[in-house]
Amino acid sequence: MHVFLTGATGWVGATVAAELLAAGHQVSGLVRNADKAQALLAAGGQVVHGTLDDHDVLFAAAAKADAVIHTAFNHDFSRFAQNCAQDQRAIEVLGEALLGSERPLLVTSGLARLSQGRPATEADKPGEGPDYLRRSEQAAQALAEKGVRAASIRLAPTVHGVGDHGFVPILIALAKQTGVAAWPAGADNHWAAVHRIDAAKVYRLALESGVTQPVYHAVAEEAIAMRDIAIAIGKMLGLPAEPREAAHFGWFANFAAGEMSASSEQTRQVLGWQPTQRTLLDDLSDEAYYAHS
């Protein structure tokens, strides 16, 4: 299968590319940085130079592929609204290239604000209000209603592994800066987690199974208490671990206090997916994990 992959040199996308190539698929990856293009070429992939704003490039590459996977997203949270709009339009363009065919499209979304008081499931729907800015999943659903074989893969809030530069390293950096490994006071919240190698397998298996579901959950661990994450960080850094009010977390406060537990029971049953990599707390007991915070 020839797969066009956006975000092919990113934290998730590069691992998806490696997973697909190892399984014998061809990968053409969207790359905006010439230096990073060499890594994809060395792995056996092909490079498509461009960005998410290069709609002609996106359309042409998707039109030539047997399947499309969209993992790219600009994580500059100071421009979150603009980045969400960019993401939605890119998905629409990719879908337009697949209209009238059976070629599948997998887009990437998350687990925030899907449910309250219980782990989110694949059956839960994302919010529709004006304050729910990211529209990846809604864009995929709109394409599905037009006949595109489109589906969403919801990633756990922490897609971890050595080299991680996502949300958990933000907590590590904050602990180093403030001298305390903190969890949100009074929140008692949990995050789901998945190792990035396990997450990449969900993308591959979803494609190889024919994309028969509207939503898949890349979730290996259903609910890890933020308190336990903070305690693990404190132990490795030799710092106290304590609850702190929202001001301690600054712009990251809503993320830190978010309840983002989730089940992947349906995904496991449909795809025969079984996570095999290290847990988040295993990673947090490895000194190498702290080098990128």
Tab-separated table of N, CA and C in Angstrom, residues 5-115:
chain	number	residue	atom	x	y	z
A	5	LEU	N	1.643	10.467	4.072
A	5	LEU	CA	1.648	10.724	5.514
A	5	LEU	C	2.060	12.161	5.777
A	6	THR	N	1.183	12.937	6.406
A	6	THR	CA	1.581	14.273	6.844
A	6	THR	C	2.244	14.165	8.212
A	7	GLY	N	3.093	15.140	8.522
A	7	GLY	CA	3.803	15.084	9.800
A	7	GLY	C	4.776	13.933	9.872
A	8	ALA	N	5.364	13.588	8.739
A	8	ALA	CA	6.143	12.346	8.643
A	8	ALA	C	7.437	12.364	9.421
A	9	THR	N	7.890	13.536	9.876
A	9	THR	CA	9.118	13.589	10.675
A	9	THR	C	8.826	14.011	12.109
A	10	GLY	N	7.549	14.074	12.486
A	10	GLY	CA	7.173	14.466	13.837
A	10	GLY	C	7.275	13.315	14.825
A	11	TRP	N	6.967	13.597	16.082
A	11	TRP	CA	7.085	12.607	17.158
A	11	TRP	C	6.234	11.372	16.878
A	12	VAL	N	4.990	11.569	16.490
A	12	VAL	CA	4.105	10.450	16.161
A	12	VAL	C	4.317	10.012	14.718
A	13	GLY	N	4.348	10.968	13.802
A	13	GLY	CA	4.418	10.639	12.390
A	13	GLY	C	5.641	9.848	11.991
A	14	ALA	N	6.791	10.174	12.555
A	14	ALA	CA	8.011	9.441	12.213
A	14	ALA	C	7.904	7.983	12.639
A	15	THR	N	7.243	7.744	13.760
A	15	THR	CA	7.069	6.373	14.231
A	15	THR	C	6.052	5.628	13.375
A	16	VAL	N	5.007	6.325	12.934
A	16	VAL	CA	4.048	5.728	12.011
A	16	VAL	C	4.737	5.361	10.701
A	17	ALA	N	5.589	6.258	10.201
A	17	ALA	CA	6.327	5.971	8.972
A	17	ALA	C	7.177	4.718	9.127
A	18	ALA	N	7.888	4.619	10.239
A	18	ALA	CA	8.744	3.452	10.480
A	18	ALA	C	7.921	2.176	10.574
A	19	GLU	N	6.764	2.254	11.215
A	19	GLU	CA	5.883	1.094	11.356
A	19	GLU	C	5.366	0.628	9.995
A	20	LEU	N	4.955	1.569	9.167
A	20	LEU	CA	4.443	1.226	7.844
A	20	LEU	C	5.542	0.647	6.952
A	21	LEU	N	6.709	1.264	6.969
A	21	LEU	CA	7.818	0.786	6.137
A	21	LEU	C	8.250	-0.612	6.555
A	22	ALA	N	8.284	-0.855	7.864
A	22	ALA	CA	8.675	-2.179	8.360
A	22	ALA	C	7.689	-3.249	7.943
A	23	ALA	N	6.435	-2.864	7.724
A	23	ALA	CA	5.398	-3.815	7.315
A	23	ALA	C	5.326	-3.978	5.803
A	24	GLY	N	6.217	-3.305	5.071
A	24	GLY	CA	6.268	-3.474	3.633
A	24	GLY	C	5.491	-2.465	2.822
A	25	HIS	N	4.937	-1.442	3.464
A	25	HIS	CA	4.201	-0.414	2.745
A	25	HIS	C	5.158	0.654	2.211
A	26	GLN	N	4.719	1.400	1.219
A	26	GLN	CA	5.450	2.560	0.731
A	26	GLN	C	4.926	3.802	1.446
A	27	VAL	N	5.833	4.726	1.753
A	27	VAL	CA	5.439	5.943	2.450
A	27	VAL	C	5.982	7.160	1.723
A	28	SER	N	5.082	8.079	1.385
A	28	SER	CA	5.463	9.403	0.916
A	28	SER	C	5.095	10.381	2.024
A	29	GLY	N	6.088	11.075	2.567
A	29	GLY	CA	5.837	11.904	3.734
A	29	GLY	C	5.951	13.385	3.463
A	30	LEU	N	4.970	14.145	3.965
A	30	LEU	CA	5.026	15.605	3.862
A	30	LEU	C	6.072	16.116	4.845
A	31	VAL	N	7.043	16.869	4.337
A	31	VAL	CA	8.149	17.366	5.143
A	31	VAL	C	8.365	18.839	4.804
A	32	ARG	N	8.446	19.698	5.835
A	32	ARG	CA	8.692	21.120	5.576
A	32	ARG	C	10.117	21.526	5.890
A	33	ASN	N	10.868	20.644	6.545
A	33	ASN	CA	12.250	20.938	6.921
A	33	ASN	C	13.182	20.046	6.121
A	34	ALA	N	14.036	20.652	5.314
A	34	ALA	CA	14.920	19.885	4.431
A	34	ALA	C	15.864	18.986	5.213
A	35	ASP	N	16.322	19.440	6.379
A	35	ASP	CA	17.234	18.616	7.182
A	35	ASP	C	16.542	17.343	7.663
A	36	LYS	N	15.283	17.476	8.102
A	36	LYS	CA	14.557	16.307	8.589
A	36	LYS	C	14.178	15.356	7.458
A	37	ALA	N	14.140	15.864	6.249
A	37	ALA	CA	13.800	15.014	5.109
A	37	ALA	C	14.791	13.873	4.966
A	38	GLN	N	16.031	14.103	5.354
A	38	GLN	CA	17.050	13.065	5.223
A	38	GLN	C	16.734	11.844	6.078
A	39	ALA	N	16.134	12.072	7.238
A	39	ALA	CA	15.785	10.947	8.121
A	39	ALA	C	14.737	10.058	7.474
A	40	LEU	N	13.760	10.658	6.811
A	40	LEU	CA	12.723	9.876	6.138
A	40	LEU	C	13.304	9.119	4.954
A	41	LEU	N	14.160	9.766	4.187
A	41	LEU	CA	14.797	9.106	3.054
A	41	LEU	C	15.650	7.934	3.520
A	42	ALA	N	16.394	8.141	4.606
A	42	ALA	CA	17.256	7.082	5.129
A	42	ALA	C	16.445	5.885	5.598
A	43	ALA	N	15.220	6.136	6.062
A	43	ALA	CA	14.361	5.051	6.545
A	43	ALA	C	13.693	4.293	5.398
A	44	GLY	N	13.801	4.839	4.178
A	44	GLY	CA	13.214	4.169	3.026
A	44	GLY	C	11.971	4.831	2.481
A	45	GLY	N	11.618	5.998	3.031
A	45	GLY	CA	10.441	6.706	2.546
A	45	GLY	C	10.768	7.679	1.436
A	46	GLN	N	9.727	8.258	0.870
A	46	GLN	CA	9.858	9.299	-0.139
A	46	GLN	C	9.407	10.626	0.458
A	47	VAL	N	9.973	11.708	-0.028
A	47	VAL	CA	9.704	13.021	0.548
A	47	VAL	C	8.808	13.844	-0.371
A	48	VAL	N	7.782	14.445	0.231
A	48	VAL	CA	6.948	15.436	-0.433
A	48	VAL	C	7.195	16.748	0.303
A	49	HIS	N	7.844	17.694	-0.345
A	49	HIS	CA	8.176	18.959	0.301
A	49	HIS	C	6.953	19.875	0.330
A	50	GLY	N	6.655	20.424	1.515
A	50	GLY	CA	5.529	21.332	1.621
A	50	GLY	C	5.053	21.485	3.047
A	51	THR	N	4.018	22.288	3.228
A	51	THR	CA	3.407	22.528	4.527
A	51	THR	C	1.912	22.277	4.433
A	52	LEU	N	1.219	22.383	5.563
A	52	LEU	CA	-0.230	22.190	5.567
A	52	LEU	C	-0.967	23.295	4.821
A	53	ASP	N	-0.287	24.381	4.550
A	53	ASP	CA	-0.913	25.462	3.786
A	53	ASP	C	-0.742	25.292	2.288
A	54	ASP	N	0.068	24.334	1.859
A	54	ASP	CA	0.284	24.083	0.436
A	54	ASP	C	-0.778	23.109	-0.068
A	55	HIS	N	-1.968	23.619	-0.298
A	55	HIS	CA	-3.113	22.756	-0.586
A	55	HIS	C	-2.969	22.010	-1.910
A	56	ASP	N	-2.333	22.630	-2.887
A	56	ASP	CA	-2.115	21.928	-4.151
A	56	ASP	C	-1.204	20.721	-3.959
A	57	VAL	N	-0.199	20.882	-3.112
A	57	VAL	CA	0.721	19.781	-2.820
A	57	VAL	C	-0.016	18.662	-2.094
A	58	LEU	N	-0.822	19.031	-1.101
A	58	LEU	CA	-1.591	18.034	-0.346
A	58	LEU	C	-2.523	17.255	-1.271
A	59	PHE	N	-3.245	17.976	-2.099
A	59	PHE	CA	-4.217	17.335	-2.994
A	59	PHE	C	-3.519	16.373	-3.953
A	60	ALA	N	-2.436	16.816	-4.553
A	60	ALA	CA	-1.744	15.983	-5.537
A	60	ALA	C	-1.165	14.728	-4.901
A	61	ALA	N	-0.559	14.869	-3.721
A	61	ALA	CA	0.037	13.710	-3.057
A	61	ALA	C	-1.031	12.724	-2.613
A	62	ALA	N	-2.144	13.237	-2.087
A	62	ALA	CA	-3.233	12.353	-1.660
A	62	ALA	C	-3.864	11.641	-2.848
A	63	ALA	N	-3.961	12.337	-3.973
A	63	ALA	CA	-4.584	11.744	-5.162
A	63	ALA	C	-3.768	10.583	-5.718
A	64	LYS	N	-2.470	10.584	-5.473
A	64	LYS	CA	-1.596	9.531	-5.981
A	64	LYS	C	-1.494	8.331	-5.035
A	65	ALA	N	-1.982	8.482	-3.807
A	65	ALA	CA	-1.760	7.464	-2.772
A	65	ALA	C	-2.920	6.482	-2.680
A	66	ASP	N	-2.626	5.319	-2.106
A	66	ASP	CA	-3.666	4.325	-1.822
A	66	ASP	C	-4.384	4.618	-0.514
A	67	ALA	N	-3.736	5.407	0.346
A	67	ALA	CA	-4.303	5.764	1.639
A	67	ALA	C	-3.583	7.003	2.143
A	68	VAL	N	-4.240	7.725	3.045
A	68	VAL	CA	-3.667	8.947	3.608
A	68	VAL	C	-3.769	8.898	5.129
A	69	ILE	N	-2.688	9.280	5.793
A	69	ILE	CA	-2.684	9.434	7.250
A	69	ILE	C	-2.245	10.855	7.567
A	70	HIS	N	-3.036	11.527	8.378
A	70	HIS	CA	-2.762	12.925	8.736
A	70	HIS	C	-2.374	12.988	10.213
A	71	THR	N	-1.089	13.202	10.478
A	71	THR	CA	-0.627	13.348	11.869
A	71	THR	C	-0.110	14.747	12.153
A	72	ALA	N	0.069	15.576	11.129
A	72	ALA	CA	0.667	16.899	11.321
A	72	ALA	C	-0.285	17.821	12.078
A	73	PHE	N	0.288	18.617	12.986
A	73	PHE	CA	-0.459	19.671	13.669
A	73	PHE	C	0.555	20.626	14.271
A	74	ASN	N	0.294	21.921	14.137
A	74	ASN	CA	1.178	22.931	14.711
A	74	ASN	C	0.825	23.117	16.183
A	75	HIS	N	1.737	22.747	17.076
A	75	HIS	CA	1.453	22.777	18.504
A	75	HIS	C	1.905	24.070	19.187
A	76	ASP	N	1.945	25.158	18.444
A	76	ASP	CA	2.183	26.476	19.025
A	76	ASP	C	0.864	26.949	19.637
A	77	PHE	N	0.735	26.817	20.973
A	77	PHE	CA	-0.550	27.089	21.612
A	77	PHE	C	-0.863	28.580	21.703
A	78	SER	N	0.104	29.449	21.356
A	78	SER	CA	-0.192	30.875	21.296
A	78	SER	C	-1.006	31.208	20.044
A	79	ARG	N	-1.065	30.271	19.088
A	79	ARG	CA	-1.824	30.441	17.851
A	79	ARG	C	-2.790	29.269	17.669
A	80	PHE	N	-3.366	28.809	18.755
A	80	PHE	CA	-4.137	27.575	18.713
A	80	PHE	C	-5.329	27.671	17.768
A	81	ALA	N	-6.063	28.778	17.816
A	81	ALA	CA	-7.239	28.913	16.957
A	81	ALA	C	-6.847	28.865	15.480
A	82	GLN	N	-5.786	29.589	15.125
A	82	GLN	CA	-5.323	29.581	13.731
A	82	GLN	C	-4.849	28.201	13.310
A	83	ASN	N	-4.164	27.511	14.221
A	83	ASN	CA	-3.644	26.182	13.902
A	83	ASN	C	-4.775	25.169	13.727
A	84	CYS	N	-5.833	25.312	14.513
A	84	CYS	CA	-6.990	24.424	14.361
A	84	CYS	C	-7.674	24.644	13.012
A	85	ALA	N	-7.775	25.902	12.605
A	85	ALA	CA	-8.374	26.206	11.304
A	85	ALA	C	-7.500	25.657	10.172
A	86	GLN	N	-6.187	25.780	10.323
A	86	GLN	CA	-5.260	25.234	9.323
A	86	GLN	C	-5.428	23.722	9.212
A	87	ASP	N	-5.537	23.064	10.356
A	87	ASP	CA	-5.701	21.616	10.411
A	87	ASP	C	-6.999	21.187	9.732
A	88	GLN	N	-8.084	21.874	10.031
A	88	GLN	CA	-9.381	21.527	9.447
A	88	GLN	C	-9.353	21.656	7.930
A	89	ARG	N	-8.778	22.741	7.442
A	89	ARG	CA	-8.745	22.942	5.989
A	89	ARG	C	-7.864	21.906	5.313
A	90	ALA	N	-6.745	21.537	5.937
A	90	ALA	CA	-5.878	20.508	5.354
A	90	ALA	C	-6.620	19.180	5.239
A	91	ILE	N	-7.384	18.828	6.270
A	91	ILE	CA	-8.161	17.582	6.225
A	91	ILE	C	-9.187	17.635	5.102
A	92	GLU	N	-9.837	18.775	4.951
A	92	GLU	CA	-10.826	18.919	3.876
A	92	GLU	C	-10.183	18.730	2.500
A	93	VAL	N	-8.993	19.290	2.326
A	93	VAL	CA	-8.296	19.154	1.038
A	93	VAL	C	-7.912	17.700	0.788
A	94	LEU	N	-7.391	17.035	1.809
A	94	LEU	CA	-7.026	15.626	1.658
A	94	LEU	C	-8.250	14.791	1.294
A	95	GLY	N	-9.368	15.080	1.956
A	95	GLY	CA	-10.592	14.343	1.666
A	95	GLY	C	-11.112	14.585	0.264
A	96	GLU	N	-10.964	15.822	-0.200
A	96	GLU	CA	-11.415	16.140	-1.562
A	96	GLU	C	-10.673	15.293	-2.606
A	97	ALA	N	-9.410	15.011	-2.324
A	97	ALA	CA	-8.618	14.203	-3.260
A	97	ALA	C	-9.055	12.740	-3.263
A	98	LEU	N	-9.767	12.317	-2.227
A	98	LEU	CA	-10.176	10.914	-2.098
A	98	LEU	C	-11.642	10.677	-2.440
A	99	LEU	N	-12.377	11.749	-2.692
A	99	LEU	CA	-13.803	11.613	-3.008
A	99	LEU	C	-14.023	10.670	-4.192
A	100	GLY	N	-15.025	9.828	-4.073
A	100	GLY	CA	-15.367	8.911	-5.157
A	100	GLY	C	-14.513	7.671	-5.214
A	101	SER	N	-13.696	7.462	-4.197
A	101	SER	CA	-12.842	6.268	-4.160
A	101	SER	C	-13.067	5.540	-2.842
A	102	GLU	N	-12.466	4.371	-2.712
A	102	GLU	CA	-12.501	3.620	-1.468
A	102	GLU	C	-11.212	3.803	-0.663
A	103	ARG	N	-10.374	4.742	-1.120
A	103	ARG	CA	-9.091	4.941	-0.447
A	103	ARG	C	-9.305	5.639	0.892
A	104	PRO	N	-8.738	5.103	1.975
A	104	PRO	CA	-9.048	5.611	3.310
A	104	PRO	C	-8.210	6.821	3.724
A	105	LEU	N	-8.767	7.560	4.680
A	105	LEU	CA	-8.099	8.696	5.315
A	105	LEU	C	-8.202	8.535	6.820
A	106	LEU	N	-7.066	8.549	7.493
A	106	LEU	CA	-7.024	8.542	8.959
A	106	LEU	C	-6.525	9.897	9.432
A	107	VAL	N	-7.301	10.552	10.283
A	107	VAL	CA	-6.868	11.814	10.871
A	107	VAL	C	-6.600	11.610	12.354
A	108	THR	N	-5.882	12.540	12.932
A	108	THR	CA	-5.471	12.431	14.327
A	108	THR	C	-6.244	13.418	15.179
A	109	SER	N	-6.769	12.945	16.302
A	109	SER	CA	-7.444	13.833	17.247
A	109	SER	C	-7.063	13.417	18.664
A	110	GLY	N	-7.743	13.998	19.649
A	110	GLY	CA	-7.376	13.732	21.042
A	110	GLY	C	-8.565	13.344	21.889
A	111	LEU	N	-8.336	13.325	23.201
A	111	LEU	CA	-9.328	12.813	24.141
A	111	LEU	C	-9.901	13.883	25.069
A	112	ALA	N	-9.482	15.126	24.898
A	112	ALA	CA	-9.910	16.168	25.825
A	112	ALA	C	-11.410	16.410	25.747
A	113	ARG	N	-12.029	16.515	26.919
A	113	ARG	CA	-13.423	16.947	27.064
A	113	ARG	C	-14.425	16.039	26.358
A	114	LEU	N	-14.112	14.770	26.268
A	114	LEU	CA	-15.043	13.829	25.642
A	114	LEU	C	-16.091	13.316	26.620
A	115	SER	N	-15.719	13.198	27.893
A	115	SER	CA	-16.661	12.652	28.869
A	115	SER	C	-16.314	13.193	30.245
